[in-house]
Amino acid sequence: MDTLVVGAVAYDPKVVLIWDIIKDYANATDCKLDYVLFSNYERQVSALLSGHIDIAWNTNVAWIRCLHASAGKVKALVMRDTDKNFTTKFIKRKSSAISKISDLKGKSFGLGSLDSAQAAILALHYLKQEAGDMAICELTSLRELQADCINIIRFNSDVGKHGDTGRSEFDVLDSIKKGQIDAGSVGSSTWIRILQEGGYEDLECFYTTEGYCHCNFTCLESLNKSAQDAFVWMLLSQNTRKNESLITKMMQMEGLNQWIKVTNQELKGYEVLQAAMQEQGILKA
């Protein structure tokens, strides 16, 4: 078979090592593979839709943009087990009297990068859903704080990476910790990391969203079926070899316990994000 070209976004230096391991593993099988790295997901989405790459390792936002731009002519192949039941956490200081969404009236609330599903898009979606009739105001400065609404402050620290770096989420956490804002949103993976590593012992979660799905490997429907199957088989076969040192290392860096095939059940986990992106007018790449 021809060599498959997979695209990934270089959000961290470890991405090179991750993909070198996957490439070498694949090329030792019947799945011939190479990869290219992009600086942002918008460029990667464009490359997939124009046929310059065969498969893209997409965030959920990139997946929805591919789905929208192709009129549904893309396919989600594989994801990590940790991409299922992803959630967004609303965080505050333990000393704060905030215990529910209604307590945010007149308070400041931090969102991460505007293209991050977990730290901004779905955070805003669920915030609006839970706020009911309470107004939500987006501010450019905390000096404009309004007493009759939830005051949104954005931390657009890593736009283009769809929140992959986690930088904007830590900017939110740092601002809460310093008392600069009252509360804010982060993804569940970031919050788990915080609980494991410490450093934010004065903070706690007061609201968790419903579960949704995160990343997946995306291809055009027109990609040769045997190539699709070979790629899926190659990744799933790693599950039985995850005790091997290189596979263990790759999975730890990529944040998964095993690869899983995307089914209709997983696809339903993207519906809430698609609706949120439609509502917020950010479907286009």
PDB file of C-alpha atoms in Angstrom:
ATOM      1  CA  MET A   1       0.000   0.000   0.000  1.00  0.00           C
ATOM      2  CA  ASP A   2       1.019   3.628  -0.472  1.00  0.00           C
ATOM      3  CA  THR A   3       2.516   5.517   2.455  1.00  0.00           C
ATOM      4  CA  LEU A   4      -0.137   7.211   4.574  1.00  0.00           C
ATOM      5  CA  VAL A   5       0.652  10.782   5.600  1.00  0.00           C
ATOM      6  CA  VAL A   6      -0.697  11.757   9.027  1.00  0.00           C
ATOM      7  CA  GLY A   7      -0.886  15.329  10.263  1.00  0.00           C
ATOM      8  CA  ALA A   8      -0.438  16.410  13.881  1.00  0.00           C
ATOM      9  CA  VAL A   9      -0.034  19.791  15.595  1.00  0.00           C
ATOM     10  CA  ALA A  10       3.293  20.539  17.259  1.00  0.00           C
ATOM     11  CA  TYR A  11       1.965  21.913  20.541  1.00  0.00           C
ATOM     12  CA  ASP A  12       4.925  20.524  22.515  1.00  0.00           C
ATOM     13  CA  PRO A  13       8.435  19.166  21.682  1.00  0.00           C
ATOM     14  CA  LYS A  14       7.322  15.691  22.818  1.00  0.00           C
ATOM     15  CA  VAL A  15       5.061  15.461  19.734  1.00  0.00           C
ATOM     16  CA  VAL A  16       8.110  14.599  17.595  1.00  0.00           C
ATOM     17  CA  LEU A  17       9.043  11.661  19.821  1.00  0.00           C
ATOM     18  CA  ILE A  18       5.431  10.453  19.984  1.00  0.00           C
ATOM     19  CA  TRP A  19       5.160  10.371  16.216  1.00  0.00           C
ATOM     20  CA  ASP A  20       8.602   8.879  15.655  1.00  0.00           C
ATOM     21  CA  ILE A  21       7.529   5.948  17.840  1.00  0.00           C
ATOM     22  CA  ILE A  22       4.193   5.553  16.043  1.00  0.00           C
ATOM     23  CA  LYS A  23       5.844   5.858  12.613  1.00  0.00           C
ATOM     24  CA  ASP A  24       8.507   3.237  13.371  1.00  0.00           C
ATOM     25  CA  TYR A  25       5.873   0.899  14.812  1.00  0.00           C
ATOM     26  CA  ALA A  26       3.602   1.322  11.786  1.00  0.00           C
ATOM     27  CA  ASN A  27       6.398   0.837   9.276  1.00  0.00           C
ATOM     28  CA  ALA A  28       7.257  -2.497  10.884  1.00  0.00           C
ATOM     29  CA  THR A  29       3.731  -3.622   9.917  1.00  0.00           C
ATOM     30  CA  ASP A  30       1.772  -3.469   6.667  1.00  0.00           C
ATOM     31  CA  CYS A  31       0.784   0.134   7.426  1.00  0.00           C
ATOM     32  CA  LYS A  32       3.387   2.368   5.799  1.00  0.00           C
ATOM     33  CA  LEU A  33       3.251   5.771   7.451  1.00  0.00           C
ATOM     34  CA  ASP A  34       4.905   9.163   7.621  1.00  0.00           C
ATOM     35  CA  TYR A  35       3.844  12.315   9.438  1.00  0.00           C
ATOM     36  CA  VAL A  36       3.957  16.078   9.062  1.00  0.00           C
ATOM     37  CA  LEU A  37       3.602  18.648  11.834  1.00  0.00           C
ATOM     38  CA  PHE A  38       1.594  21.857  11.752  1.00  0.00           C
ATOM     39  CA  SER A  39       1.788  24.948  13.930  1.00  0.00           C
ATOM     40  CA  ASN A  40      -2.003  25.218  14.233  1.00  0.00           C
ATOM     41  CA  TYR A  41      -5.164  23.199  13.660  1.00  0.00           C
ATOM     42  CA  GLU A  42      -6.637  25.513  11.062  1.00  0.00           C
ATOM     43  CA  ARG A  43      -3.707  24.785   8.724  1.00  0.00           C
ATOM     44  CA  GLN A  44      -4.066  21.059   9.438  1.00  0.00           C
ATOM     45  CA  VAL A  45      -7.803  21.094   8.694  1.00  0.00           C
ATOM     46  CA  SER A  46      -7.100  22.841   5.397  1.00  0.00           C
ATOM     47  CA  ALA A  47      -4.415  20.280   4.506  1.00  0.00           C
ATOM     48  CA  LEU A  48      -6.769  17.364   5.170  1.00  0.00           C
ATOM     49  CA  LEU A  49      -9.662  18.814   3.190  1.00  0.00           C
ATOM     50  CA  SER A  50      -7.396  19.635   0.235  1.00  0.00           C
ATOM     51  CA  GLY A  51      -5.902  16.131   0.221  1.00  0.00           C
ATOM     52  CA  HIS A  52      -2.363  17.142   1.206  1.00  0.00           C
ATOM     53  CA  ILE A  53      -2.503  14.707   4.137  1.00  0.00           C
ATOM     54  CA  ASP A  54      -4.475  11.479   4.470  1.00  0.00           C
ATOM     55  CA  ILE A  55      -5.332  11.513   8.190  1.00  0.00           C
ATOM     56  CA  ALA A  56      -5.363  14.280  10.807  1.00  0.00           C
ATOM     57  CA  TRP A  57      -4.940  13.885  14.564  1.00  0.00           C
ATOM     58  CA  ASN A  58      -7.647  16.403  15.371  1.00  0.00           C
ATOM     59  CA  THR A  59      -9.026  18.059  18.458  1.00  0.00           C
ATOM     60  CA  ASN A  60     -12.801  17.971  18.815  1.00  0.00           C
ATOM     61  CA  VAL A  61     -12.985  21.544  17.506  1.00  0.00           C
ATOM     62  CA  ALA A  62     -10.931  20.593  14.430  1.00  0.00           C
ATOM     63  CA  TRP A  63     -13.173  17.539  13.895  1.00  0.00           C
ATOM     64  CA  ILE A  64     -16.332  19.666  13.935  1.00  0.00           C
ATOM     65  CA  ARG A  65     -14.763  22.152  11.525  1.00  0.00           C
ATOM     66  CA  CYS A  66     -13.805  19.306   9.156  1.00  0.00           C
ATOM     67  CA  LEU A  67     -17.336  17.917   9.411  1.00  0.00           C
ATOM     68  CA  HIS A  68     -18.846  21.327   8.662  1.00  0.00           C
ATOM     69  CA  ALA A  69     -16.491  22.311   5.828  1.00  0.00           C
ATOM     70  CA  SER A  70     -16.802  18.936   4.068  1.00  0.00           C
ATOM     71  CA  ALA A  71     -20.607  18.749   4.405  1.00  0.00           C
ATOM     72  CA  GLY A  72     -20.188  15.593   6.468  1.00  0.00           C
ATOM     73  CA  LYS A  73     -17.805  13.791   4.106  1.00  0.00           C
ATOM     74  CA  VAL A  74     -15.213  12.970   6.769  1.00  0.00           C
ATOM     75  CA  LYS A  75     -14.836  10.000   9.064  1.00  0.00           C
ATOM     76  CA  ALA A  76     -13.567   9.663  12.642  1.00  0.00           C
ATOM     77  CA  LEU A  77     -11.467   6.495  12.879  1.00  0.00           C
ATOM     78  CA  VAL A  78      -9.805   6.091  16.275  1.00  0.00           C
ATOM     79  CA  MET A  79      -9.491   7.979  19.546  1.00  0.00           C
ATOM     80  CA  ARG A  80      -7.860   7.521  22.941  1.00  0.00           C
ATOM     81  CA  ASP A  81      -9.884   5.960  25.728  1.00  0.00           C
ATOM     82  CA  THR A  82      -9.321   9.237  27.603  1.00  0.00           C
ATOM     83  CA  ASP A  83     -11.073  11.162  24.826  1.00  0.00           C
ATOM     84  CA  LYS A  84     -14.413   9.744  25.999  1.00  0.00           C
ATOM     85  CA  ASN A  85     -16.345  11.329  28.852  1.00  0.00           C
ATOM     86  CA  PHE A  86     -14.116  14.407  28.884  1.00  0.00           C
ATOM     87  CA  THR A  87     -15.597  17.173  31.054  1.00  0.00           C
ATOM     88  CA  THR A  88     -15.072  20.829  31.885  1.00  0.00           C
ATOM     89  CA  LYS A  89     -14.519  21.884  35.496  1.00  0.00           C
ATOM     90  CA  PHE A  90     -15.463  25.221  37.049  1.00  0.00           C
ATOM     91  CA  ILE A  91     -12.861  26.178  39.657  1.00  0.00           C
ATOM     92  CA  LYS A  92     -12.799  28.658  42.552  1.00  0.00           C
ATOM     93  CA  ARG A  93     -10.808  29.353  45.715  1.00  0.00           C
ATOM     94  CA  LYS A  94     -11.787  27.156  48.654  1.00  0.00           C
ATOM     95  CA  SER A  95     -12.281  30.281  50.749  1.00  0.00           C
ATOM     96  CA  SER A  96     -14.829  31.660  48.263  1.00  0.00           C
ATOM     97  CA  ALA A  97     -18.547  31.530  49.046  1.00  0.00           C
ATOM     98  CA  ILE A  98     -19.285  30.426  45.474  1.00  0.00           C
ATOM     99  CA  SER A  99     -20.956  27.001  45.442  1.00  0.00           C
ATOM    100  CA  LYS A 100     -23.238  27.150  42.388  1.00  0.00           C
ATOM    101  CA  ILE A 101     -23.584  29.002  39.090  1.00  0.00           C
ATOM    102  CA  SER A 102     -26.045  31.553  40.468  1.00  0.00           C
ATOM    103  CA  ASP A 103     -23.385  32.641  42.975  1.00  0.00           C
ATOM    104  CA  LEU A 104     -21.334  34.001  40.046  1.00  0.00           C
ATOM    105  CA  LYS A 105     -23.611  37.035  39.687  1.00  0.00           C
ATOM    106  CA  GLY A 106     -21.443  40.129  39.923  1.00  0.00           C
ATOM    107  CA  LYS A 107     -18.305  37.964  39.908  1.00  0.00           C
ATOM    108  CA  SER A 108     -15.535  37.487  37.344  1.00  0.00           C
ATOM    109  CA  PHE A 109     -15.167  34.187  35.464  1.00  0.00           C
ATOM    110  CA  GLY A 110     -12.143  33.242  33.356  1.00  0.00           C
ATOM    111  CA  LEU A 111     -12.302  31.359  30.060  1.00  0.00           C
ATOM    112  CA  GLY A 112      -9.267  29.854  28.325  1.00  0.00           C
ATOM    113  CA  SER A 113      -8.310  30.210  24.666  1.00  0.00           C
ATOM    114  CA  LEU A 114     -11.286  31.015  22.449  1.00  0.00           C
ATOM    115  CA  ASP A 115     -10.710  27.898  20.302  1.00  0.00           C
ATOM    116  CA  SER A 116     -10.428  25.494  23.263  1.00  0.00           C
ATOM    117  CA  ALA A 117     -13.516  23.300  23.605  1.00  0.00           C
ATOM    118  CA  GLN A 118     -12.880  22.456  27.246  1.00  0.00           C
ATOM    119  CA  ALA A 119     -11.669  25.820  28.518  1.00  0.00           C
ATOM    120  CA  ALA A 120     -13.893  28.186  26.549  1.00  0.00           C
ATOM    121  CA  ILE A 121     -16.467  26.942  24.022  1.00  0.00           C
ATOM    122  CA  LEU A 122     -18.211  24.324  26.138  1.00  0.00           C
ATOM    123  CA  ALA A 123     -17.500  26.229  29.337  1.00  0.00           C
ATOM    124  CA  LEU A 124     -19.468  29.190  27.948  1.00  0.00           C
ATOM    125  CA  HIS A 125     -22.175  26.876  26.600  1.00  0.00           C
ATOM    126  CA  TYR A 126     -22.816  25.254  29.984  1.00  0.00           C
ATOM    127  CA  LEU A 127     -22.404  28.543  31.832  1.00  0.00           C
ATOM    128  CA  LYS A 128     -25.186  30.063  29.735  1.00  0.00           C
ATOM    129  CA  GLN A 129     -27.315  26.947  30.134  1.00  0.00           C
ATOM    130  CA  GLU A 130     -27.024  26.959  33.923  1.00  0.00           C
ATOM    131  CA  ALA A 131     -27.255  30.754  34.309  1.00  0.00           C
ATOM    132  CA  GLY A 132     -30.862  30.833  33.114  1.00  0.00           C
ATOM    133  CA  ASP A 133     -32.040  34.439  32.822  1.00  0.00           C
ATOM    134  CA  MET A 134     -28.856  35.837  34.364  1.00  0.00           C
ATOM    135  CA  ALA A 135     -26.917  38.008  31.911  1.00  0.00           C
ATOM    136  CA  ILE A 136     -23.392  37.097  30.850  1.00  0.00           C
ATOM    137  CA  CYS A 137     -21.115  39.994  29.942  1.00  0.00           C
ATOM    138  CA  GLU A 138     -17.759  39.715  28.179  1.00  0.00           C
ATOM    139  CA  LEU A 139     -15.262  42.261  29.458  1.00  0.00           C
ATOM    140  CA  THR A 140     -11.887  43.474  28.233  1.00  0.00           C
ATOM    141  CA  SER A 141     -10.867  44.679  31.684  1.00  0.00           C
ATOM    142  CA  LEU A 142     -11.765  43.803  35.273  1.00  0.00           C
ATOM    143  CA  ARG A 143     -12.241  47.519  35.857  1.00  0.00           C
ATOM    144  CA  GLU A 144     -15.514  47.145  33.936  1.00  0.00           C
ATOM    145  CA  LEU A 145     -16.967  44.568  36.360  1.00  0.00           C
ATOM    146  CA  GLN A 146     -20.787  44.716  36.383  1.00  0.00           C
ATOM    147  CA  ALA A 147     -22.847  43.795  39.435  1.00  0.00           C
ATOM    148  CA  ASP A 148     -25.866  42.332  37.655  1.00  0.00           C
ATOM    149  CA  CYS A 149     -24.238  39.691  35.451  1.00  0.00           C
ATOM    150  CA  ILE A 150     -21.523  37.041  35.219  1.00  0.00           C
ATOM    151  CA  ASN A 151     -18.427  38.881  34.008  1.00  0.00           C
ATOM    152  CA  ILE A 152     -16.358  36.909  31.471  1.00  0.00           C
ATOM    153  CA  ILE A 153     -12.628  37.489  31.072  1.00  0.00           C
ATOM    154  CA  ARG A 154     -10.808  35.571  28.316  1.00  0.00           C
ATOM    155  CA  PHE A 155      -7.244  34.269  28.482  1.00  0.00           C
ATOM    156  CA  ASN A 156      -6.352  33.720  24.820  1.00  0.00           C
ATOM    157  CA  SER A 157      -2.865  32.414  25.522  1.00  0.00           C
ATOM    158  CA  ASP A 158      -2.473  29.669  22.908  1.00  0.00           C
ATOM    159  CA  VAL A 159      -4.913  30.347  20.071  1.00  0.00           C
ATOM    160  CA  GLY A 160      -4.454  27.960  17.161  1.00  0.00           C
ATOM    161  CA  LYS A 161      -3.559  25.015  19.387  1.00  0.00           C
ATOM    162  CA  HIS A 162      -7.188  24.489  20.555  1.00  0.00           C
ATOM    163  CA  GLY A 163      -6.067  24.411  24.174  1.00  0.00           C
ATOM    164  CA  ASP A 164      -3.547  21.577  23.652  1.00  0.00           C
ATOM    165  CA  THR A 165      -0.734  23.388  25.447  1.00  0.00           C
ATOM    166  CA  GLY A 166      -2.872  23.954  28.539  1.00  0.00           C
ATOM    167  CA  ARG A 167      -1.257  27.361  28.888  1.00  0.00           C
ATOM    168  CA  SER A 168      -4.507  29.325  28.943  1.00  0.00           C
ATOM    169  CA  GLU A 169      -5.983  26.969  31.559  1.00  0.00           C
ATOM    170  CA  PHE A 170      -3.031  27.547  33.857  1.00  0.00           C
ATOM    171  CA  ASP A 171      -3.375  31.294  33.260  1.00  0.00           C
ATOM    172  CA  VAL A 172      -6.963  30.956  34.478  1.00  0.00           C
ATOM    173  CA  LEU A 173      -5.893  28.899  37.511  1.00  0.00           C
ATOM    174  CA  ASP A 174      -3.099  31.321  38.400  1.00  0.00           C
ATOM    175  CA  SER A 175      -5.480  34.272  38.239  1.00  0.00           C
ATOM    176  CA  ILE A 176      -7.962  32.507  40.528  1.00  0.00           C
ATOM    177  CA  LYS A 177      -5.183  31.565  42.926  1.00  0.00           C
ATOM    178  CA  LYS A 178      -3.940  35.178  43.071  1.00  0.00           C
ATOM    179  CA  GLY A 179      -7.454  36.497  43.656  1.00  0.00           C
ATOM    180  CA  GLN A 180      -7.498  38.414  40.376  1.00  0.00           C
ATOM    181  CA  ILE A 181     -10.661  36.616  39.231  1.00  0.00           C
ATOM    182  CA  ASP A 182     -13.308  34.749  41.205  1.00  0.00           C
ATOM    183  CA  ALA A 183     -13.638  31.541  39.201  1.00  0.00           C
ATOM    184  CA  GLY A 184     -12.867  29.967  35.838  1.00  0.00           C
ATOM    185  CA  SER A 185     -12.918  26.879  33.643  1.00  0.00           C
ATOM    186  CA  VAL A 186     -10.406  24.144  32.826  1.00  0.00           C
ATOM    187  CA  GLY A 187     -10.593  20.730  31.180  1.00  0.00           C
ATOM    188  CA  SER A 188     -10.870  17.583  33.278  1.00  0.00           C
ATOM    189  CA  SER A 189      -7.423  16.355  32.168  1.00  0.00           C
ATOM    190  CA  THR A 190      -5.827  19.563  33.451  1.00  0.00           C
ATOM    191  CA  TRP A 191      -7.718  19.287  36.735  1.00  0.00           C
ATOM    192  CA  ILE A 192      -6.643  15.653  37.193  1.00  0.00           C
ATOM    193  CA  ARG A 193      -3.055  16.751  36.614  1.00  0.00           C
ATOM    194  CA  ILE A 194      -3.460  19.487  39.228  1.00  0.00           C
ATOM    195  CA  LEU A 195      -4.780  17.017  41.793  1.00  0.00           C
ATOM    196  CA  GLN A 196      -1.882  14.650  41.091  1.00  0.00           C
ATOM    197  CA  GLU A 197       0.924  17.198  41.030  1.00  0.00           C
ATOM    198  CA  GLY A 198      -0.344  19.768  43.539  1.00  0.00           C
ATOM    199  CA  GLY A 199       0.486  23.448  43.463  1.00  0.00           C
ATOM    200  CA  TYR A 200      -3.114  24.672  43.642  1.00  0.00           C
ATOM    201  CA  GLU A 201      -4.209  23.286  46.999  1.00  0.00           C
ATOM    202  CA  ASP A 202      -6.273  26.406  47.723  1.00  0.00           C
ATOM    203  CA  LEU A 203      -8.554  25.762  44.731  1.00  0.00           C
ATOM    204  CA  GLU A 204     -11.493  23.406  44.275  1.00  0.00           C
ATOM    205  CA  CYS A 205     -14.075  22.387  41.674  1.00  0.00           C
ATOM    206  CA  PHE A 206     -17.678  23.500  42.219  1.00  0.00           C
ATOM    207  CA  TYR A 207     -19.275  22.414  38.933  1.00  0.00           C
ATOM    208  CA  THR A 208     -18.646  19.661  36.372  1.00  0.00           C
ATOM    209  CA  THR A 209     -20.261  19.610  32.931  1.00  0.00           C
ATOM    210  CA  GLU A 210     -21.761  16.586  31.225  1.00  0.00           C
ATOM    211  CA  GLY A 211     -19.310  14.336  29.405  1.00  0.00           C
ATOM    212  CA  TYR A 212     -18.280  14.854  25.780  1.00  0.00           C
ATOM    213  CA  CYS A 213     -15.634  13.529  23.382  1.00  0.00           C
ATOM    214  CA  HIS A 214     -12.270  15.120  22.603  1.00  0.00           C
ATOM    215  CA  CYS A 215      -9.683  14.122  19.948  1.00  0.00           C
ATOM    216  CA  ASN A 216      -9.905  11.686  17.052  1.00  0.00           C
ATOM    217  CA  PHE A 217      -8.055  10.616  13.918  1.00  0.00           C
ATOM    218  CA  THR A 218      -9.992  12.087  11.000  1.00  0.00           C
ATOM    219  CA  CYS A 219      -9.888  11.157   7.314  1.00  0.00           C
ATOM    220  CA  LEU A 220     -11.915  11.989   4.224  1.00  0.00           C
ATOM    221  CA  GLU A 221     -14.565   9.383   3.453  1.00  0.00           C
ATOM    222  CA  SER A 222     -12.878   8.959   0.071  1.00  0.00           C
ATOM    223  CA  LEU A 223      -9.669   7.578   1.606  1.00  0.00           C
ATOM    224  CA  ASN A 224      -9.107   4.020   0.406  1.00  0.00           C
ATOM    225  CA  LYS A 225     -10.959   1.624   2.726  1.00  0.00           C
ATOM    226  CA  SER A 226      -8.015  -0.771   2.984  1.00  0.00           C
ATOM    227  CA  ALA A 227      -5.793   2.147   4.031  1.00  0.00           C
ATOM    228  CA  GLN A 228      -8.323   3.160   6.683  1.00  0.00           C
ATOM    229  CA  ASP A 229      -8.501  -0.402   7.982  1.00  0.00           C
ATOM    230  CA  ALA A 230      -4.715  -0.796   8.048  1.00  0.00           C
ATOM    231  CA  PHE A 231      -4.294   2.407  10.051  1.00  0.00           C
ATOM    232  CA  VAL A 232      -7.014   1.450  12.534  1.00  0.00           C
ATOM    233  CA  TRP A 233      -5.586  -2.064  12.941  1.00  0.00           C
ATOM    234  CA  MET A 234      -2.074  -0.653  13.451  1.00  0.00           C
ATOM    235  CA  LEU A 235      -3.160   1.592  16.328  1.00  0.00           C
ATOM    236  CA  LEU A 236      -5.459  -0.949  17.981  1.00  0.00           C
ATOM    237  CA  SER A 237      -2.710  -3.579  17.845  1.00  0.00           C
ATOM    238  CA  GLN A 238      -0.654  -1.402  20.184  1.00  0.00           C
ATOM    239  CA  ASN A 239      -3.154  -2.156  22.955  1.00  0.00           C
ATOM    240  CA  THR A 240      -1.832  -5.715  23.258  1.00  0.00           C
ATOM    241  CA  ARG A 241       1.769  -4.478  23.345  1.00  0.00           C
ATOM    242  CA  LYS A 242       1.446  -1.550  25.729  1.00  0.00           C
ATOM    243  CA  ASN A 243       3.762  -3.192  28.250  1.00  0.00           C
ATOM    244  CA  GLU A 244       6.634  -2.765  25.792  1.00  0.00           C
ATOM    245  CA  SER A 245       8.799   0.163  26.853  1.00  0.00           C
ATOM    246  CA  LEU A 246       8.414   2.327  23.727  1.00  0.00           C
ATOM    247  CA  ILE A 247       4.658   1.797  23.484  1.00  0.00           C
ATOM    248  CA  THR A 248       4.307   2.522  27.207  1.00  0.00           C
ATOM    249  CA  LYS A 249       6.335   5.712  26.795  1.00  0.00           C
ATOM    250  CA  MET A 250       4.301   6.877  23.802  1.00  0.00           C
ATOM    251  CA  MET A 251       0.973   6.171  25.498  1.00  0.00           C
ATOM    252  CA  GLN A 252       2.038   7.992  28.651  1.00  0.00           C
ATOM    253  CA  MET A 253       3.141  11.053  26.668  1.00  0.00           C
ATOM    254  CA  GLU A 254      -0.028  10.972  24.573  1.00  0.00           C
ATOM    255  CA  GLY A 255      -2.215  10.487  27.656  1.00  0.00           C
ATOM    256  CA  LEU A 256      -4.033   7.218  26.951  1.00  0.00           C
ATOM    257  CA  ASN A 257      -4.420   3.706  28.300  1.00  0.00           C
ATOM    258  CA  GLN A 258      -5.589   2.238  25.017  1.00  0.00           C
ATOM    259  CA  TRP A 259      -6.769   3.190  21.543  1.00  0.00           C
ATOM    260  CA  ILE A 260     -10.469   2.673  20.748  1.00  0.00           C
ATOM    261  CA  LYS A 261     -12.356   2.592  17.469  1.00  0.00           C
ATOM    262  CA  VAL A 262     -14.875   5.405  16.996  1.00  0.00           C
ATOM    263  CA  THR A 263     -18.478   4.210  16.820  1.00  0.00           C
ATOM    264  CA  ASN A 264     -21.816   6.006  16.661  1.00  0.00           C
ATOM    265  CA  GLN A 265     -21.782   6.165  20.453  1.00  0.00           C
ATOM    266  CA  GLU A 266     -18.566   8.200  20.456  1.00  0.00           C
ATOM    267  CA  LEU A 267     -19.835  10.403  17.623  1.00  0.00           C
ATOM    268  CA  LYS A 268     -22.770  11.419  19.830  1.00  0.00           C
ATOM    269  CA  GLY A 269     -20.190  12.829  22.235  1.00  0.00           C
ATOM    270  CA  TYR A 270     -19.438  15.596  19.727  1.00  0.00           C
ATOM    271  CA  GLU A 271     -23.020  16.809  19.313  1.00  0.00           C
ATOM    272  CA  VAL A 272     -22.950  19.241  22.222  1.00  0.00           C
ATOM    273  CA  LEU A 273     -19.770  20.891  20.909  1.00  0.00           C
ATOM    274  CA  GLN A 274     -21.198  21.170  17.414  1.00  0.00           C
ATOM    275  CA  ALA A 275     -24.275  22.893  18.853  1.00  0.00           C
ATOM    276  CA  ALA A 276     -22.115  25.214  20.977  1.00  0.00           C
ATOM    277  CA  MET A 277     -19.931  26.185  18.021  1.00  0.00           C
ATOM    278  CA  GLN A 278     -23.048  26.869  15.960  1.00  0.00           C
ATOM    279  CA  GLU A 279     -24.500  29.031  18.738  1.00  0.00           C
ATOM    280  CA  GLN A 280     -21.245  30.967  19.154  1.00  0.00           C
ATOM    281  CA  GLY A 281     -20.643  31.453  15.424  1.00  0.00           C
ATOM    282  CA  ILE A 282     -17.264  29.717  15.318  1.00  0.00           C
ATOM    283  CA  LEU A 283     -17.854  26.749  13.008  1.00  0.00           C
ATOM    284  CA  LYS A 284     -15.552  27.949  10.234  1.00  0.00           C
ATOM    285  CA  ALA A 285     -11.829  27.224  10.456  1.00  0.00           C
TER     286      ALA A 285
END
